[in-house]
């Protein structure tokens, strides 16, 4: 995840100070790991060194005086270049779920019990996300983050069902 | 209490055994998802629980009464008075308008046409489908068809709502709207909801999941 590009993206709206950037990052990307303030500060310094942001002044609300940063022309061009690129789809996904299914077959001869327990845990998590999504006042960011997590958990569940059917089929073939 | 229960239910279609001694109990007010791969017996279970179909062996009970031994007329009466059913493609009467479709259950119950139509319009409004009240099913989108079908299922304030792949033909967002409508109304009436689905994201709306495999329960997942 490119924190520099995320901060630049947030600065395209208007000049902001570091604490504001951290807060907006955490609020708008609710599924993401919250940013540490030190990380924001270090990134802003790097962006400033590279000429992508500049100090536009200071602001004081209730706490200490804070440095306000604005995006430069070069910074704006960099964000749009980044948005024009794509994330590389992972060529091969190694998952702990996959490892457990294989090892359950190796060590216990069946993955059925594990798959059913894992299904229950996945569905429980999906229920929590669905409840959160359905609650009044969920922000767009929260809805998108919940949808993203739900689709990924759903993909795991569908893979688990396919795995169970494949194992069944192979077992039948071997026994036949 | 209006508990719904299948005891050791078996049902075959020719040589295919859809249900093989399946038992399941659904408490009043519960929202239960019946899931499982194709051919696992999900829809057959729903048809047996709702009295659409009679199992060959085993028993089905509703509100303390055995319903699988009732004759066709008595089961139809039970469905009309206590159950609401939503199918995947709405299954509306093609010759009737949306509002006429929604009013049907009340007309069957002996209500006057004018009263039934007024109530049906209110339900269509509730379902966000007031604008298509006078359209026929062929003129409606998948989402609109399902909203009308949900309004029709809810108009009698049923104690139990059965839904067979209610969002199967819809995209995610349209499906979510239909589910919210169905479950929201069910919660207001403390109705029981039994949803057959192959979609895990739909199952995540339920309090509990009954997983079927080859006509028996593979497990139950509690909230």
mmCIF file of C-alpha atoms in Angstrom:
data_model
loop_
_atom_site.group_PDB
_atom_site.id
_atom_site.type_symbol
_atom_site.label_atom_id
_atom_site.label_comp_id
_atom_site.label_asym_id
_atom_site.label_seq_id
_atom_site.Cartn_x
_atom_site.Cartn_y
_atom_site.Cartn_z
ATOM 1 C CA UNK A 1 0.000 0.000 0.000
ATOM 2 C CA UNK A 2 1.473 3.334 -1.022
ATOM 3 C CA UNK A 3 0.870 5.688 1.896
ATOM 4 C CA UNK A 4 2.495 8.534 -0.028
ATOM 5 C CA UNK A 5 -0.101 8.258 -2.792
ATOM 6 C CA UNK A 6 -2.950 8.017 -0.307
ATOM 7 C CA UNK A 7 -1.828 11.188 1.475
ATOM 8 C CA UNK A 8 -1.362 12.974 -1.852
ATOM 9 C CA UNK A 9 -4.849 11.844 -2.885
ATOM 10 C CA UNK A 10 -6.353 13.274 0.311
ATOM 11 C CA UNK A 11 -4.464 16.540 -0.241
ATOM 12 C CA UNK A 12 -6.046 17.018 -3.700
ATOM 13 C CA UNK A 13 -9.166 18.256 -1.853
ATOM 14 C CA UNK A 14 -7.448 21.135 0.018
ATOM 15 C CA UNK A 15 -4.372 21.764 2.192
ATOM 16 C CA UNK A 16 -4.384 19.706 5.416
ATOM 17 C CA UNK A 17 -2.159 19.148 8.436
ATOM 18 C CA UNK A 18 -0.652 15.803 9.441
ATOM 19 C CA UNK A 19 -3.149 14.951 12.159
ATOM 20 C CA UNK A 20 -6.043 15.701 9.808
ATOM 21 C CA UNK A 21 -4.508 13.394 7.176
ATOM 22 C CA UNK A 22 -4.159 10.581 9.710
ATOM 23 C CA UNK A 23 -7.775 11.014 10.875
ATOM 24 C CA UNK A 24 -9.135 11.131 7.317
ATOM 25 C CA UNK A 25 -7.115 8.073 6.296
ATOM 26 C CA UNK A 26 -8.511 6.075 9.220
ATOM 27 C CA UNK A 27 -12.089 7.274 8.651
ATOM 28 C CA UNK A 28 -12.228 6.920 4.890
ATOM 29 C CA UNK A 29 -10.442 3.567 4.706
ATOM 30 C CA UNK A 30 -12.064 1.869 7.695
ATOM 31 C CA UNK A 31 -10.801 -1.588 6.788
ATOM 32 C CA UNK A 32 -7.168 -0.418 6.661
ATOM 33 C CA UNK A 33 -4.701 -0.508 9.530
ATOM 34 C CA UNK A 34 -4.815 2.911 11.258
ATOM 35 C CA UNK A 35 -1.793 5.069 10.402
ATOM 36 C CA UNK A 36 0.733 5.912 13.114
ATOM 37 C CA UNK A 37 1.322 9.645 13.369
ATOM 38 C CA UNK A 38 5.087 9.139 13.001
ATOM 39 C CA UNK A 39 4.446 7.382 9.699
ATOM 40 C CA UNK A 40 2.370 10.323 8.415
ATOM 41 C CA UNK A 41 5.025 12.814 9.472
ATOM 42 C CA UNK A 42 7.891 10.826 7.882
ATOM 43 C CA UNK A 43 5.903 10.397 4.651
ATOM 44 C CA UNK A 44 5.074 14.112 4.481
ATOM 45 C CA UNK A 45 8.757 14.967 4.900
ATOM 46 C CA UNK A 46 9.671 12.639 2.075
ATOM 47 C CA UNK A 47 6.938 14.087 -0.166
ATOM 48 C CA UNK A 48 8.165 17.587 0.659
ATOM 49 C CA UNK A 49 11.771 16.624 -0.157
ATOM 50 C CA UNK A 50 10.578 15.227 -3.516
ATOM 51 C CA UNK A 51 8.669 18.410 -4.291
ATOM 52 C CA UNK A 52 5.227 16.778 -4.216
ATOM 53 C CA UNK A 53 3.917 18.751 -1.245
ATOM 54 C CA UNK A 54 4.836 22.127 0.197
ATOM 55 C CA UNK A 55 4.173 23.839 3.504
ATOM 56 C CA UNK A 56 1.337 26.302 3.050
ATOM 57 C CA UNK A 57 1.150 27.645 6.607
ATOM 58 C CA UNK A 58 0.206 26.633 10.122
ATOM 59 C CA UNK A 59 -3.114 25.979 11.841
ATOM 60 C CA UNK A 60 -4.115 25.975 15.466
ATOM 61 C CA UNK A 61 -7.443 24.569 16.615
ATOM 62 C CA UNK A 62 -7.518 23.449 20.244
ATOM 63 C CA UNK A 63 -4.146 21.713 20.540
ATOM 64 C CA UNK A 64 -0.655 22.646 19.412
ATOM 65 C CA UNK A 65 0.162 24.612 16.279
ATOM 66 C CA UNK A 66 0.260 22.287 13.277
ATOM 67 C CA UNK A 67 2.035 22.561 9.930
ATOM 68 C CA UNK A 68 -0.378 22.592 6.982
ATOM 69 C CA UNK A 69 0.699 20.954 3.721
ATOM 70 C CA UNK A 70 -0.553 21.563 0.190
ATOM 71 C CA UNK A 71 -0.081 19.408 -2.881
ATOM 72 C CA UNK A 72 2.161 20.750 -5.676
ATOM 73 C CA UNK A 73 1.649 20.399 -9.420
ATOM 74 C CA UNK A 74 4.145 17.564 -9.424
ATOM 75 C CA UNK A 75 2.306 15.861 -6.552
ATOM 76 C CA UNK A 76 -1.026 16.130 -8.393
ATOM 77 C CA UNK A 77 0.492 14.615 -11.538
ATOM 78 C CA UNK A 78 1.934 11.792 -9.429
ATOM 79 C CA UNK A 79 -1.482 10.904 -7.903
ATOM 80 C CA UNK A 80 -3.110 10.749 -11.326
ATOM 81 C CA UNK A 81 -0.260 8.606 -12.686
ATOM 82 C CA UNK A 82 -0.770 6.241 -9.737
ATOM 83 C CA UNK A 83 -4.552 6.085 -10.300
ATOM 84 C CA UNK A 84 -3.985 5.290 -13.970
ATOM 85 C CA UNK A 85 -2.028 2.174 -12.978
ATOM 86 C CA UNK A 86 -3.584 -1.087 -11.765
ATOM 87 C CA UNK A 87 -2.837 -3.333 -8.827
ATOM 88 C CA UNK A 88 -1.192 -6.510 -10.089
ATOM 89 C CA UNK A 89 -3.537 -9.435 -9.422
ATOM 90 C CA UNK A 90 -1.739 -11.969 -7.253
ATOM 91 C CA UNK A 91 -0.413 -14.777 -9.506
ATOM 92 C CA UNK A 92 -0.848 -17.448 -6.861
ATOM 93 C CA UNK A 93 -2.500 -17.042 -3.514
ATOM 94 C CA UNK A 94 -1.140 -19.030 -0.648
ATOM 95 C CA UNK A 95 -3.595 -19.131 2.210
ATOM 96 C CA UNK A 96 -3.485 -20.609 5.715
ATOM 97 C CA UNK A 97 -6.921 -22.106 4.913
ATOM 98 C CA UNK A 98 -5.399 -23.989 2.000
ATOM 99 C CA UNK A 99 -2.544 -25.263 4.181
ATOM 100 C CA UNK A 100 -4.968 -26.517 6.840
ATOM 101 C CA UNK A 101 -7.103 -28.389 4.303
ATOM 102 C CA UNK A 102 -4.054 -30.118 2.824
ATOM 103 C CA UNK A 103 -2.601 -30.955 6.244
ATOM 104 C CA UNK A 104 -5.965 -32.158 7.569
ATOM 105 C CA UNK A 105 -6.012 -34.618 4.642
ATOM 106 C CA UNK A 106 -2.426 -35.664 5.321
ATOM 107 C CA UNK A 107 -2.642 -35.978 9.097
ATOM 108 C CA UNK A 108 -6.292 -36.896 9.661
ATOM 109 C CA UNK A 109 -7.478 -38.355 6.368
ATOM 110 C CA UNK A 110 -10.401 -35.934 6.099
ATOM 111 C CA UNK A 111 -10.900 -32.181 5.994
ATOM 112 C CA UNK A 112 -14.691 -32.304 6.434
ATOM 113 C CA UNK A 113 -14.722 -31.423 10.124
ATOM 114 C CA UNK A 114 -12.246 -28.598 9.669
ATOM 115 C CA UNK A 115 -14.136 -27.197 6.667
ATOM 116 C CA UNK A 116 -17.420 -27.127 8.568
ATOM 117 C CA UNK A 117 -15.859 -25.420 11.604
ATOM 118 C CA UNK A 118 -14.121 -22.884 9.390
ATOM 119 C CA UNK A 119 -17.378 -22.233 7.545
ATOM 120 C CA UNK A 120 -19.056 -21.479 10.850
ATOM 121 C CA UNK A 121 -16.301 -18.999 11.819
ATOM 122 C CA UNK A 122 -16.381 -17.301 8.423
ATOM 123 C CA UNK A 123 -20.159 -16.992 8.458
ATOM 124 C CA UNK A 124 -20.103 -15.543 11.965
ATOM 125 C CA UNK A 125 -17.721 -12.843 10.772
ATOM 126 C CA UNK A 126 -19.939 -12.233 7.732
ATOM 127 C CA UNK A 127 -22.918 -11.834 10.070
ATOM 128 C CA UNK A 128 -21.092 -9.168 12.070
ATOM 129 C CA UNK A 129 -20.149 -7.299 8.891
ATOM 130 C CA UNK A 130 -23.705 -7.588 7.536
ATOM 131 C CA UNK A 131 -25.130 -6.236 10.789
ATOM 132 C CA UNK A 132 -22.671 -3.342 10.743
ATOM 133 C CA UNK A 133 -23.485 -2.600 7.121
ATOM 134 C CA UNK A 134 -27.236 -2.687 7.787
ATOM 135 C CA UNK A 135 -27.015 -0.384 10.811
ATOM 136 C CA UNK A 136 -28.236 3.173 10.377
ATOM 137 C CA UNK A 137 -25.580 5.791 9.766
ATOM 138 C CA UNK A 138 -22.914 3.579 8.172
ATOM 139 C CA UNK A 139 -20.607 5.805 6.087
ATOM 140 C CA UNK A 140 -19.781 5.138 2.423
ATOM 141 C CA UNK A 141 -16.287 4.083 3.500
ATOM 142 C CA UNK A 142 -17.705 1.614 6.029
ATOM 143 C CA UNK A 143 -20.134 0.188 3.455
ATOM 144 C CA UNK A 144 -17.392 -0.271 0.858
ATOM 145 C CA UNK A 145 -14.995 -1.806 3.402
ATOM 146 C CA UNK A 146 -17.699 -4.204 4.657
ATOM 147 C CA UNK A 147 -18.635 -5.186 1.071
ATOM 148 C CA UNK A 148 -14.971 -5.799 0.270
ATOM 149 C CA UNK A 149 -14.494 -8.028 3.331
ATOM 150 C CA UNK A 150 -17.802 -9.842 2.690
ATOM 151 C CA UNK A 151 -16.883 -10.643 -0.912
ATOM 152 C CA UNK A 152 -13.481 -11.997 0.163
ATOM 153 C CA UNK A 153 -14.946 -14.149 2.933
ATOM 154 C CA UNK A 154 -17.576 -15.346 0.449
ATOM 155 C CA UNK A 155 -14.794 -16.297 -1.992
ATOM 156 C CA UNK A 156 -13.121 -18.324 0.788
ATOM 157 C CA UNK A 157 -16.403 -20.093 1.546
ATOM 158 C CA UNK A 158 -16.990 -20.913 -2.109
ATOM 159 C CA UNK A 159 -13.451 -22.242 -2.426
ATOM 160 C CA UNK A 160 -14.003 -24.345 0.727
ATOM 161 C CA UNK A 161 -17.181 -25.871 -0.739
ATOM 162 C CA UNK A 162 -15.382 -26.618 -4.010
ATOM 163 C CA UNK A 163 -12.495 -28.170 -2.059
ATOM 164 C CA UNK A 164 -14.921 -30.417 -0.171
ATOM 165 C CA UNK A 165 -16.582 -31.563 -3.397
ATOM 166 C CA UNK A 166 -13.229 -32.184 -5.115
ATOM 167 C CA UNK A 167 -11.933 -34.210 -2.176
ATOM 168 C CA UNK A 168 -15.189 -36.233 -2.140
ATOM 169 C CA UNK A 169 -14.911 -36.899 -5.850
ATOM 170 C CA UNK A 170 -11.247 -37.936 -5.684
ATOM 171 C CA UNK A 171 -11.907 -40.171 -2.670
ATOM 172 C CA UNK A 172 -14.729 -41.905 -4.565
ATOM 173 C CA UNK A 173 -12.498 -42.399 -7.615
ATOM 174 C CA UNK A 174 -9.712 -43.885 -5.523
ATOM 175 C CA UNK A 175 -12.112 -46.275 -3.786
ATOM 176 C CA UNK A 176 -13.868 -47.307 -7.012
ATOM 177 C CA UNK B 1 -46.001 -21.433 19.884
ATOM 178 C CA UNK B 2 -45.519 -21.437 16.119
ATOM 179 C CA UNK B 3 -42.536 -23.736 16.048
ATOM 180 C CA UNK B 4 -41.804 -25.377 12.715
ATOM 181 C CA UNK B 5 -40.272 -28.811 12.725
ATOM 182 C CA UNK B 6 -39.297 -31.580 10.327
ATOM 183 C CA UNK B 7 -38.775 -35.012 11.905
ATOM 184 C CA UNK B 8 -36.900 -37.692 10.001
ATOM 185 C CA UNK B 9 -38.306 -36.456 6.708
ATOM 186 C CA UNK B 10 -37.655 -38.433 3.520
ATOM 187 C CA UNK B 11 -38.584 -37.457 -0.002
ATOM 188 C CA UNK B 12 -37.552 -38.989 -3.315
ATOM 189 C CA UNK B 13 -38.141 -38.011 -6.923
ATOM 190 C CA UNK B 14 -37.961 -41.288 -8.827
ATOM 191 C CA UNK B 15 -34.623 -42.786 -7.883
ATOM 192 C CA UNK B 16 -33.217 -39.525 -6.583
ATOM 193 C CA UNK B 17 -33.424 -39.151 -2.833
ATOM 194 C CA UNK B 18 -33.780 -35.443 -2.126
ATOM 195 C CA UNK B 19 -34.176 -35.785 1.643
ATOM 196 C CA UNK B 20 -32.911 -38.750 3.635
ATOM 197 C CA UNK B 21 -34.292 -38.705 7.146
ATOM 198 C CA UNK B 22 -33.763 -35.021 7.761
ATOM 199 C CA UNK B 23 -34.709 -33.378 11.059
ATOM 200 C CA UNK B 24 -34.716 -29.641 11.723
ATOM 201 C CA UNK B 25 -36.468 -27.347 14.168
ATOM 202 C CA UNK B 26 -37.107 -23.648 13.640
ATOM 203 C CA UNK B 27 -38.285 -21.503 16.538
ATOM 204 C CA UNK B 28 -40.788 -18.630 16.220
ATOM 205 C CA UNK B 29 -39.191 -15.354 15.142
ATOM 206 C CA UNK B 30 -35.974 -16.993 13.991
ATOM 207 C CA UNK B 31 -34.364 -16.079 10.676
ATOM 208 C CA UNK B 32 -32.872 -19.289 9.324
ATOM 209 C CA UNK B 33 -30.909 -19.857 6.134
ATOM 210 C CA UNK B 34 -30.982 -23.302 4.522
ATOM 211 C CA UNK B 35 -27.793 -23.668 2.500
ATOM 212 C CA UNK B 36 -25.930 -26.405 0.664
ATOM 213 C CA UNK B 37 -24.746 -27.296 -2.837
ATOM 214 C CA UNK B 38 -27.121 -27.908 -5.766
ATOM 215 C CA UNK B 39 -29.118 -31.054 -5.278
ATOM 216 C CA UNK B 40 -28.603 -31.153 -1.505
ATOM 217 C CA UNK B 41 -32.354 -30.964 -0.856
ATOM 218 C CA UNK B 42 -32.679 -27.295 0.135
ATOM 219 C CA UNK B 43 -35.770 -26.458 -1.889
ATOM 220 C CA UNK B 44 -37.397 -29.825 -1.153
ATOM 221 C CA UNK B 45 -37.031 -29.128 2.560
ATOM 222 C CA UNK B 46 -38.634 -25.706 2.119
ATOM 223 C CA UNK B 47 -41.492 -27.258 0.130
ATOM 224 C CA UNK B 48 -42.066 -29.875 2.848
ATOM 225 C CA UNK B 49 -41.922 -27.328 5.694
ATOM 226 C CA UNK B 50 -44.345 -25.007 3.916
ATOM 227 C CA UNK B 51 -46.828 -27.752 3.086
ATOM 228 C CA UNK B 52 -46.391 -27.354 -0.672
ATOM 229 C CA UNK B 53 -45.177 -30.952 -0.778
ATOM 230 C CA UNK B 54 -45.730 -33.976 1.438
ATOM 231 C CA UNK B 55 -42.781 -36.130 2.478
ATOM 232 C CA UNK B 56 -43.000 -39.899 1.933
ATOM 233 C CA UNK B 57 -42.018 -40.674 5.494
ATOM 234 C CA UNK B 58 -41.354 -38.582 8.553
ATOM 235 C CA UNK B 59 -43.434 -35.782 10.005
ATOM 236 C CA UNK B 60 -43.773 -32.028 9.621
ATOM 237 C CA UNK B 61 -45.212 -30.036 12.514
ATOM 238 C CA UNK B 62 -46.298 -26.425 12.732
ATOM 239 C CA UNK B 63 -47.607 -24.754 15.888
ATOM 240 C CA UNK B 64 -48.030 -28.107 17.593
ATOM 241 C CA UNK B 65 -50.004 -29.630 14.750
ATOM 242 C CA UNK B 66 -48.894 -32.278 12.297
ATOM 243 C CA UNK B 67 -49.317 -30.734 8.857
ATOM 244 C CA UNK B 68 -47.932 -33.364 6.468
ATOM 245 C CA UNK B 69 -51.025 -35.534 6.974
ATOM 246 C CA UNK B 70 -53.451 -32.716 6.156
ATOM 247 C CA UNK B 71 -55.187 -32.953 2.779
ATOM 248 C CA UNK B 72 -54.446 -30.534 -0.061
ATOM 249 C CA UNK B 73 -57.309 -28.177 0.850
ATOM 250 C CA UNK B 74 -56.298 -27.955 4.510
ATOM 251 C CA UNK B 75 -52.649 -27.326 3.593
ATOM 252 C CA UNK B 76 -53.670 -24.614 1.129
ATOM 253 C CA UNK B 77 -55.728 -22.969 3.874
ATOM 254 C CA UNK B 78 -52.772 -23.177 6.275
ATOM 255 C CA UNK B 79 -50.447 -21.576 3.715
ATOM 256 C CA UNK B 80 -52.940 -18.834 2.978
ATOM 257 C CA UNK B 81 -53.545 -17.977 6.623
ATOM 258 C CA UNK B 82 -50.117 -18.464 8.186
ATOM 259 C CA UNK B 83 -47.415 -18.543 5.517
ATOM 260 C CA UNK B 84 -46.027 -16.145 2.918
ATOM 261 C CA UNK B 85 -43.879 -17.531 0.117
ATOM 262 C CA UNK B 86 -41.379 -15.762 -2.164
ATOM 263 C CA UNK B 87 -39.843 -17.622 -5.115
ATOM 264 C CA UNK B 88 -36.708 -16.857 -7.129
ATOM 265 C CA UNK B 89 -38.429 -15.316 -10.147
ATOM 266 C CA UNK B 90 -41.378 -13.842 -8.290
ATOM 267 C CA UNK B 91 -43.903 -16.215 -9.896
ATOM 268 C CA UNK B 92 -46.446 -13.496 -10.393
ATOM 269 C CA UNK B 93 -49.603 -14.042 -12.433
ATOM 270 C CA UNK B 94 -48.597 -12.634 -15.851
ATOM 271 C CA UNK B 95 -52.091 -11.462 -16.827
ATOM 272 C CA UNK B 96 -52.528 -9.340 -13.705
ATOM 273 C CA UNK B 97 -50.958 -5.991 -12.835
ATOM 274 C CA UNK B 98 -48.538 -5.688 -9.896
ATOM 275 C CA UNK B 99 -51.211 -4.310 -7.588
ATOM 276 C CA UNK B 100 -53.668 -7.051 -8.602
ATOM 277 C CA UNK B 101 -50.999 -9.683 -7.890
ATOM 278 C CA UNK B 102 -50.333 -8.240 -4.450
ATOM 279 C CA UNK B 103 -54.068 -8.033 -3.674
ATOM 280 C CA UNK B 104 -54.695 -11.693 -4.598
ATOM 281 C CA UNK B 105 -54.126 -13.249 -1.138
ATOM 282 C CA UNK B 106 -56.646 -10.826 0.381
ATOM 283 C CA UNK B 107 -59.202 -11.547 -2.357
ATOM 284 C CA UNK B 108 -58.801 -15.280 -1.661
ATOM 285 C CA UNK B 109 -59.431 -14.505 1.992
ATOM 286 C CA UNK B 110 -62.776 -12.955 1.091
ATOM 287 C CA UNK B 111 -61.883 -9.260 1.349
ATOM 288 C CA UNK B 112 -63.615 -6.874 -1.065
ATOM 289 C CA UNK B 113 -61.795 -5.793 -4.214
ATOM 290 C CA UNK B 114 -61.604 -2.129 -3.242
ATOM 291 C CA UNK B 115 -60.218 -2.823 0.223
ATOM 292 C CA UNK B 116 -57.740 -5.409 -1.101
ATOM 293 C CA UNK B 117 -56.493 -2.978 -3.756
ATOM 294 C CA UNK B 118 -56.040 -0.168 -1.228
ATOM 295 C CA UNK B 119 -54.020 -2.395 1.104
ATOM 296 C CA UNK B 120 -52.023 -3.771 -1.846
ATOM 297 C CA UNK B 121 -51.094 -0.235 -2.962
ATOM 298 C CA UNK B 122 -49.900 0.550 0.567
ATOM 299 C CA UNK B 123 -47.696 -2.570 0.538
ATOM 300 C CA UNK B 124 -46.268 -1.684 -2.851
ATOM 301 C CA UNK B 125 -45.472 1.759 -1.469
ATOM 302 C CA UNK B 126 -43.736 0.095 1.510
ATOM 303 C CA UNK B 127 -41.794 -2.116 -0.904
ATOM 304 C CA UNK B 128 -40.662 0.891 -2.943
ATOM 305 C CA UNK B 129 -42.596 -0.357 -5.971
ATOM 306 C CA UNK B 130 -45.555 2.060 -5.984
ATOM 307 C CA UNK B 131 -44.492 3.398 -9.383
ATOM 308 C CA UNK B 132 -45.014 0.023 -11.067
ATOM 309 C CA UNK B 133 -48.373 -0.757 -9.417
ATOM 310 C CA UNK B 134 -50.252 -0.788 -12.710
ATOM 311 C CA UNK B 135 -47.587 -2.556 -14.784
ATOM 312 C CA UNK B 136 -47.753 -6.236 -15.702
ATOM 313 C CA UNK B 137 -44.941 -8.633 -14.678
ATOM 314 C CA UNK B 138 -43.459 -8.747 -18.196
ATOM 315 C CA UNK B 139 -42.811 -4.997 -17.965
ATOM 316 C CA UNK B 140 -40.862 -5.233 -14.671
ATOM 317 C CA UNK B 141 -37.135 -5.639 -13.964
ATOM 318 C CA UNK B 142 -35.909 -8.529 -11.798
ATOM 319 C CA UNK B 143 -35.627 -6.296 -8.743
ATOM 320 C CA UNK B 144 -39.107 -4.838 -9.260
ATOM 321 C CA UNK B 145 -40.596 -8.344 -9.713
ATOM 322 C CA UNK B 146 -39.096 -9.451 -6.398
ATOM 323 C CA UNK B 147 -40.322 -6.360 -4.566
ATOM 324 C CA UNK B 148 -43.839 -7.054 -5.832
ATOM 325 C CA UNK B 149 -43.482 -10.740 -4.858
ATOM 326 C CA UNK B 150 -42.322 -9.747 -1.361
ATOM 327 C CA UNK B 151 -45.269 -7.327 -1.002
ATOM 328 C CA UNK B 152 -47.611 -10.156 -2.024
ATOM 329 C CA UNK B 153 -46.040 -12.516 0.515
ATOM 330 C CA UNK B 154 -46.268 -9.958 3.318
ATOM 331 C CA UNK B 155 -49.768 -8.590 2.707
ATOM 332 C CA UNK B 156 -51.454 -11.124 5.016
ATOM 333 C CA UNK B 157 -48.865 -10.512 7.803
ATOM 334 C CA UNK B 158 -47.823 -14.171 7.757
ATOM 335 C CA UNK B 159 -46.370 -15.896 10.832
ATOM 336 C CA UNK B 160 -43.779 -17.640 8.667
ATOM 337 C CA UNK B 161 -42.178 -16.326 5.476
ATOM 338 C CA UNK B 162 -40.539 -18.867 3.174
ATOM 339 C CA UNK B 163 -38.174 -17.556 0.518
ATOM 340 C CA UNK B 164 -36.595 -19.802 -2.117
ATOM 341 C CA UNK B 165 -33.499 -18.070 -3.570
ATOM 342 C CA UNK B 166 -35.249 -14.689 -3.286
ATOM 343 C CA UNK B 167 -32.236 -12.788 -4.610
ATOM 344 C CA UNK B 168 -30.930 -15.460 -6.991
ATOM 345 C CA UNK B 169 -31.777 -13.495 -10.106
ATOM 346 C CA UNK B 170 -30.607 -10.118 -8.809
ATOM 347 C CA UNK B 171 -27.309 -8.246 -8.597
ATOM 348 C CA UNK B 172 -25.782 -7.615 -5.138
ATOM 349 C CA UNK B 173 -27.260 -4.204 -4.459
ATOM 350 C CA UNK B 174 -30.776 -5.018 -5.757
ATOM 351 C CA UNK B 175 -30.659 -8.280 -3.770
ATOM 352 C CA UNK B 176 -29.708 -6.401 -0.626
ATOM 353 C CA UNK B 177 -32.705 -4.097 -1.010
ATOM 354 C CA UNK B 178 -35.091 -7.037 -1.414
ATOM 355 C CA UNK B 179 -33.620 -8.783 1.639
ATOM 356 C CA UNK B 180 -33.783 -5.646 3.791
ATOM 357 C CA UNK B 181 -37.406 -5.229 2.827
ATOM 358 C CA UNK B 182 -38.278 -8.848 3.580
ATOM 359 C CA UNK B 183 -36.367 -9.098 6.867
ATOM 360 C CA UNK B 184 -37.359 -5.623 8.055
ATOM 361 C CA UNK B 185 -41.055 -6.437 7.667
ATOM 362 C CA UNK B 186 -40.560 -9.855 9.264
ATOM 363 C CA UNK B 187 -38.899 -8.318 12.334
ATOM 364 C CA UNK B 188 -41.725 -5.796 12.745
ATOM 365 C CA UNK B 189 -44.252 -8.679 12.813
ATOM 366 C CA UNK B 190 -41.940 -11.059 14.761
ATOM 367 C CA UNK B 191 -42.396 -13.460 11.857
ATOM 368 C CA UNK B 192 -40.198 -16.501 11.322
ATOM 369 C CA UNK B 193 -38.179 -16.435 8.079
ATOM 370 C CA UNK B 194 -36.844 -19.492 6.281
ATOM 371 C CA UNK B 195 -34.574 -18.611 3.338
ATOM 372 C CA UNK B 196 -33.172 -21.181 0.929
ATOM 373 C CA UNK B 197 -30.009 -19.799 -0.626
ATOM 374 C CA UNK B 198 -26.742 -20.830 -2.220
ATOM 375 C CA UNK B 199 -25.381 -17.325 -1.592
ATOM 376 C CA UNK B 200 -23.254 -17.030 1.565
ATOM 377 C CA UNK B 201 -23.819 -13.290 1.682
ATOM 378 C CA UNK B 202 -27.564 -13.919 1.939
ATOM 379 C CA UNK B 203 -26.995 -16.569 4.622
ATOM 380 C CA UNK B 204 -25.094 -13.935 6.620
ATOM 381 C CA UNK B 205 -28.398 -12.091 7.171
ATOM 382 C CA UNK B 206 -29.811 -15.073 9.073
ATOM 383 C CA UNK B 207 -29.520 -15.820 12.803
ATOM 384 C CA UNK B 208 -28.677 -19.424 12.039
ATOM 385 C CA UNK B 209 -27.711 -21.600 9.110
ATOM 386 C CA UNK B 210 -28.797 -25.173 8.431
ATOM 387 C CA UNK B 211 -26.242 -26.732 6.056
ATOM 388 C CA UNK B 212 -27.586 -29.587 3.907
ATOM 389 C CA UNK B 213 -25.524 -32.206 2.159
ATOM 390 C CA UNK B 214 -27.058 -35.071 0.211
ATOM 391 C CA UNK B 215 -30.448 -34.688 1.864
ATOM 392 C CA UNK B 216 -29.326 -34.560 5.490
ATOM 393 C CA UNK B 217 -28.041 -31.770 7.716
ATOM 394 C CA UNK B 218 -24.269 -31.475 7.670
ATOM 395 C CA UNK B 219 -24.237 -29.016 10.520
ATOM 396 C CA UNK B 220 -25.865 -26.018 12.110
ATOM 397 C CA UNK B 221 -24.207 -22.698 12.482
ATOM 398 C CA UNK B 222 -25.575 -20.552 15.275
ATOM 399 C CA UNK B 223 -25.273 -16.812 15.521
#
